[in-house]
mmCIF file of C-alpha atoms in Angstrom:
data_model
loop_
_atom_site.group_PDB
_atom_site.id
_atom_site.type_symbol
_atom_site.label_atom_id
_atom_site.label_comp_id
_atom_site.label_asym_id
_atom_site.label_seq_id
_atom_site.Cartn_x
_atom_site.Cartn_y
_atom_site.Cartn_z
ATOM 1 C CA MET A 25 8.398 -20.889 -16.889
ATOM 2 C CA ALA A 26 9.065 -17.830 -19.093
ATOM 3 C CA TYR A 27 9.484 -14.349 -17.614
ATOM 4 C CA ASP A 28 9.532 -10.997 -19.372
ATOM 5 C CA LYS A 29 12.612 -8.765 -19.167
ATOM 6 C CA GLU A 30 11.205 -6.591 -16.387
ATOM 7 C CA GLU A 31 10.282 -9.569 -14.217
ATOM 8 C CA GLN A 32 13.700 -11.182 -14.758
ATOM 9 C CA GLY A 33 15.370 -7.915 -13.770
ATOM 10 C CA GLY A 34 13.197 -7.738 -10.695
ATOM 11 C CA ARG A 35 14.059 -11.271 -9.668
ATOM 12 C CA ARG A 36 17.795 -10.570 -10.126
ATOM 13 C CA LEU A 37 17.462 -7.370 -8.121
ATOM 14 C CA ALA A 38 15.716 -9.229 -5.308
ATOM 15 C CA LEU A 39 18.418 -11.931 -5.299
ATOM 16 C CA GLU A 40 21.285 -9.420 -5.307
ATOM 17 C CA ARG A 41 19.607 -7.341 -2.625
ATOM 18 C CA GLY A 42 19.178 -10.450 -0.480
ATOM 19 C CA VAL A 43 22.842 -11.408 -0.948
ATOM 20 C CA LEU A 44 24.012 -7.876 -0.101
ATOM 21 C CA LYS A 45 21.772 -7.609 2.958
ATOM 22 C CA THR A 46 22.839 -10.994 4.300
ATOM 23 C CA ALA A 47 26.511 -10.274 3.603
ATOM 24 C CA LEU A 48 26.434 -6.875 5.276
ATOM 25 C CA GLN A 49 24.596 -8.208 8.309
ATOM 26 C CA SER A 50 27.037 -11.097 8.589
ATOM 27 C CA GLY A 51 30.152 -8.917 8.186
ATOM 28 C CA VAL A 52 31.304 -10.641 4.987
ATOM 29 C CA PRO A 53 34.485 -8.974 3.616
ATOM 30 C CA PRO A 54 34.229 -7.142 0.262
ATOM 31 C CA HIS A 55 36.340 -9.731 -1.659
ATOM 32 C CA ALA A 56 34.005 -12.543 -0.597
ATOM 33 C CA LEU A 57 30.976 -10.453 -1.445
ATOM 34 C CA ALA A 58 32.411 -9.738 -4.896
ATOM 35 C CA GLY A 59 32.670 -13.498 -5.451
ATOM 36 C CA LYS A 60 29.041 -13.991 -4.446
ATOM 37 C CA LEU A 61 28.005 -11.376 -7.000
ATOM 38 C CA GLY A 62 29.928 -13.049 -9.829
ATOM 39 C CA GLU A 63 33.169 -11.061 -9.792
ATOM 40 C CA PRO A 64 35.723 -13.400 -8.150
ATOM 41 C CA GLY A 65 39.281 -12.175 -7.904
ATOM 42 C CA ARG A 66 38.283 -8.531 -8.006
ATOM 43 C CA GLU A 67 37.895 -6.707 -4.764
ATOM 44 C CA PRO A 68 35.487 -3.853 -5.405
ATOM 45 C CA THR A 69 33.995 -2.279 -2.360
ATOM 46 C CA VAL A 70 30.390 -2.847 -1.474
ATOM 47 C CA ALA A 71 29.713 0.813 -2.232
ATOM 48 C CA GLN A 72 31.034 0.450 -5.805
ATOM 49 C CA ILE A 73 28.891 -2.619 -6.406
ATOM 50 C CA ALA A 74 25.832 -0.891 -4.999
ATOM 51 C CA GLN A 75 26.411 2.275 -7.083
ATOM 52 C CA ALA A 76 26.861 0.325 -10.320
ATOM 53 C CA GLY A 77 23.729 -1.698 -9.621
ATOM 54 C CA ARG A 78 21.780 1.440 -8.738
ATOM 55 C CA ARG A 79 22.749 3.153 -12.006
ATOM 56 C CA GLU A 80 21.860 0.055 -14.029
ATOM 57 C CA ILE A 81 18.445 -0.255 -12.397
ATOM 58 C CA GLU A 82 17.686 3.445 -12.822
ATOM 59 C CA GLN A 83 18.693 3.314 -16.513
ATOM 60 C CA THR A 84 16.842 0.072 -17.240
ATOM 61 C CA PHE A 85 13.622 0.687 -15.313
ATOM 62 C CA GLY A 86 13.571 4.471 -14.852
ATOM 63 C CA GLN A 87 13.138 4.108 -11.090
ATOM 64 C CA SER A 88 15.313 3.944 -8.019
ATOM 65 C CA PRO A 89 16.106 0.422 -6.761
ATOM 66 C CA GLU A 90 14.041 1.074 -3.630
ATOM 67 C CA ALA A 91 11.012 2.144 -5.668
ATOM 68 C CA TYR A 92 11.365 -0.774 -8.047
ATOM 69 C CA SER A 93 11.775 -3.277 -5.185
ATOM 70 C CA ALA A 94 8.709 -1.833 -3.477
ATOM 71 C CA LYS A 95 6.741 -2.134 -6.718
ATOM 72 C CA LEU A 96 7.746 -5.778 -7.124
ATOM 73 C CA ALA A 97 6.953 -6.572 -3.522
ATOM 74 C CA GLY A 98 3.593 -4.804 -3.708
ATOM 75 C CA GLN A 99 4.735 -2.252 -1.124
ATOM 76 C CA TYR A 100 3.888 1.329 -1.929
ATOM 77 C CA ASP A 101 2.240 4.351 -0.473
ATOM 78 C CA GLU A 102 -1.361 4.753 -1.505
ATOM 79 C CA ARG A 103 -3.716 7.697 -1.216
ATOM 80 C CA LEU A 104 -7.233 8.596 -2.243
ATOM 81 C CA ILE A 105 -7.884 12.060 -3.661
ATOM 82 C CA VAL A 106 -11.467 13.291 -3.880
ATOM 83 C CA SER A 107 -12.063 16.452 -5.900
ATOM 84 C CA ASN A 108 -14.224 17.790 -8.723
ATOM 85 C CA GLY A 109 -16.745 14.968 -8.384
ATOM 86 C CA SER A 110 -14.213 12.162 -8.798
ATOM 87 C CA LYS A 111 -12.090 9.988 -6.561
ATOM 88 C CA ARG A 112 -8.616 9.030 -7.715
ATOM 89 C CA LEU A 113 -6.604 6.209 -6.191
ATOM 90 C CA GLU A 114 -2.871 6.923 -6.497
ATOM 91 C CA ARG A 115 0.259 4.916 -5.692
ATOM 92 C CA ASN A 116 3.712 6.278 -5.053
ATOM 93 C CA TYR A 117 6.442 4.042 -6.382
ATOM 94 C CA GLY A 118 9.264 6.222 -5.086
ATOM 95 C CA ARG A 119 9.462 9.307 -7.250
ATOM 96 C CA GLN A 120 5.931 10.214 -8.261
ATOM 97 C CA TRP A 121 2.293 9.532 -7.565
ATOM 98 C CA ILE A 122 0.601 7.546 -10.321
ATOM 99 C CA ALA A 123 -3.181 7.315 -10.660
ATOM 100 C CA THR A 124 -4.231 3.672 -10.746
ATOM 101 C CA ARG A 125 -7.988 4.148 -10.727
ATOM 102 C CA VAL A 126 -10.489 6.967 -11.174
ATOM 103 C CA ASP A 127 -14.173 6.677 -10.237
ATOM 104 C CA ASP A 128 -17.149 8.864 -9.416
ATOM 105 C CA ALA A 129 -16.766 10.383 -5.928
ATOM 106 C CA GLY A 130 -20.353 9.685 -4.968
ATOM 107 C CA SER A 131 -20.996 11.155 -1.535
ATOM 108 C CA LEU A 132 -17.350 11.266 -0.415
ATOM 109 C CA ARG A 133 -16.112 14.538 1.018
ATOM 110 C CA LYS A 134 -13.451 16.455 -0.909
ATOM 111 C CA GLY A 135 -9.945 15.810 0.438
ATOM 112 C CA VAL A 136 -6.717 13.830 0.359
ATOM 113 C CA TYR A 137 -6.810 10.578 2.324
ATOM 114 C CA PRO A 138 -3.439 8.872 2.951
ATOM 115 C CA LEU A 139 -4.562 5.226 2.951
ATOM 116 C CA HIS A 140 -1.009 4.021 3.638
ATOM 117 C CA GLU A 141 -1.203 5.715 7.047
ATOM 118 C CA ALA A 142 -4.393 3.866 8.029
ATOM 119 C CA LYS A 143 -4.248 2.040 11.335
ATOM 120 C CA PRO A 144 -4.962 -1.688 11.076
ATOM 121 C CA VAL A 145 -7.920 -2.943 13.099
ATOM 122 C CA ALA A 146 -7.554 -6.250 14.936
ATOM 123 C CA ARG A 147 -10.406 -8.699 14.492
ATOM 124 C CA GLU A 148 -10.527 -9.006 18.273
ATOM 125 C CA ALA A 149 -11.331 -5.280 18.646
ATOM 126 C CA LYS A 150 -14.128 -4.560 21.117
ATOM 127 C CA GLU A 151 -14.876 -0.925 20.221
ATOM 128 C CA LEU A 152 -17.388 0.363 17.708
ATOM 129 C CA PHE A 153 -15.879 1.971 14.587
ATOM 130 C CA ALA A 154 -18.144 4.725 13.292
ATOM 131 C CA GLY A 155 -17.286 6.764 10.233
ATOM 132 C CA THR A 156 -17.407 7.113 6.467
ATOM 133 C CA VAL A 157 -16.208 4.229 4.308
ATOM 134 C CA LEU A 158 -13.598 5.743 1.965
ATOM 135 C CA HIS A 159 -12.387 2.815 -0.126
ATOM 136 C CA VAL A 160 -12.843 -0.935 -0.499
ATOM 137 C CA ASP A 161 -10.426 -3.216 -2.360
ATOM 138 C CA GLY A 162 -9.789 -6.939 -2.430
ATOM 139 C CA LYS A 163 -7.843 -6.915 0.848
ATOM 140 C CA HIS A 164 -9.064 -3.979 2.921
ATOM 141 C CA VAL A 165 -11.901 -1.662 3.867
ATOM 142 C CA TYR A 166 -10.765 1.882 4.714
ATOM 143 C CA GLN A 167 -12.920 3.924 7.056
ATOM 144 C CA GLU A 168 -12.426 7.550 8.113
ATOM 145 C CA LEU A 169 -13.071 7.805 11.845
ATOM 146 C CA GLY A 170 -12.139 11.482 12.125
ATOM 147 C CA LYS A 171 -9.668 14.021 10.766
ATOM 148 C CA ASN A 172 -6.335 12.255 10.094
ATOM 149 C CA ASN A 173 -7.743 9.042 11.562
ATOM 150 C CA ILE A 174 -8.307 6.215 9.078
ATOM 151 C CA ALA A 175 -8.960 2.614 10.095
ATOM 152 C CA ARG A 176 -7.991 -0.320 7.869
ATOM 153 C CA HIS A 177 -10.227 -3.371 8.285
ATOM 154 C CA ASP A 178 -9.519 -6.770 6.713
ATOM 155 C CA ARG A 179 -11.936 -7.240 3.803
ATOM 156 C CA ALA A 180 -12.150 -10.964 4.574
ATOM 157 C CA ALA A 181 -13.785 -10.149 7.934
ATOM 158 C CA PHE A 182 -16.910 -8.865 6.141
ATOM 159 C CA ALA A 183 -19.652 -11.055 4.718
ATOM 160 C CA GLU A 184 -20.577 -8.153 2.422
ATOM 161 C CA ALA A 185 -18.497 -5.048 1.665
ATOM 162 C CA PRO A 186 -19.807 -1.814 3.159
ATOM 163 C CA GLN A 187 -21.018 0.894 0.800
ATOM 164 C CA ILE A 188 -18.368 3.475 -0.118
ATOM 165 C CA GLY A 189 -19.338 6.951 1.040
ATOM 166 C CA ALA A 190 -21.812 5.705 3.640
ATOM 167 C CA PHE A 191 -21.530 6.593 7.313
ATOM 168 C CA THR A 192 -21.147 3.113 8.760
ATOM 169 C CA LYS A 193 -20.821 1.586 12.215
ATOM 170 C CA ILE A 194 -18.661 -1.527 12.291
ATOM 171 C CA GLN A 195 -18.279 -3.863 15.233
ATOM 172 C CA TYR A 196 -16.408 -7.143 15.547
ATOM 173 C CA ASP A 197 -17.903 -10.315 16.949
ATOM 174 C CA ALA A 198 -15.844 -13.532 17.061
ATOM 175 C CA GLY A 199 -13.430 -12.189 14.431
ATOM 176 C CA LYS A 200 -16.180 -11.194 11.996
ATOM 177 C CA ALA A 201 -16.968 -7.586 11.135
ATOM 178 C CA ARG A 202 -20.609 -6.696 11.105
ATOM 179 C CA ILE A 203 -22.350 -3.505 10.153
ATOM 180 C CA VAL A 204 -24.448 -2.215 13.048
ATOM 181 C CA ASP A 205 -27.721 -0.348 12.510
ATOM 182 C CA ARG A 206 -27.156 0.218 8.794
ATOM 183 C CA ASP A 207 -30.488 2.014 8.205
ATOM 184 C CA GLN A 208 -30.292 3.964 11.457
ATOM 185 C CA SER A 209 -26.741 5.091 10.589
ATOM 186 C CA ARG A 210 -27.895 6.483 7.226
ATOM 187 C CA GLY A 211 -30.687 8.398 8.939
ATOM 188 C CA GLN A 212 -28.296 9.857 11.509
ATOM 189 C CA GLN A 213 -25.845 10.877 8.793
ATOM 190 C CA GLN A 214 -28.615 12.620 6.819
ATOM 191 C CA ALA A 215 -29.743 14.433 9.960
ATOM 192 C CA ILE A 216 -26.173 15.557 10.687
ATOM 193 C CA GLY A 217 -25.745 16.823 7.119
ATOM 194 C CA ARG A 218 -28.787 19.133 7.329
#
């Protein structure tokens, strides 16, 4: 299987990081660690190895090792910004926020929504979740329940994705999410908005 340069670098970084983490947790002495990293006979300290690797990664990929590892692992902060009639999905890979998608805002309220701070909802939840659906992707449905209170539902729990921007009531039954009183919820939201 062929890999591009960036993917090969990422795989090497992941391997070296795993070796370092295991060695540090296990109390492996620096000379043994140097041998594991391909420098037998030399006894550089772990700090020297880490600094050299950090500089190489920053020069090669233009990002810190932590940011690059997070990118490779699919771990990043994500936020939704709604302003000027558009909604912009941004990801932070360590040093800066990068817009990954821009769409029409529809009926979403202007604001910054930190999706990475959303609280996961268990499929066994008994309560009713009422609020505006902010964002839907392949894995999750994000719903604003109140100021600084965003719920993250598993997308797989829904038979059909809820409408973004709609005030929606979601309740779980036997692990499945269902939208309660869809038409009634829209009417209530319109009445509240008047």
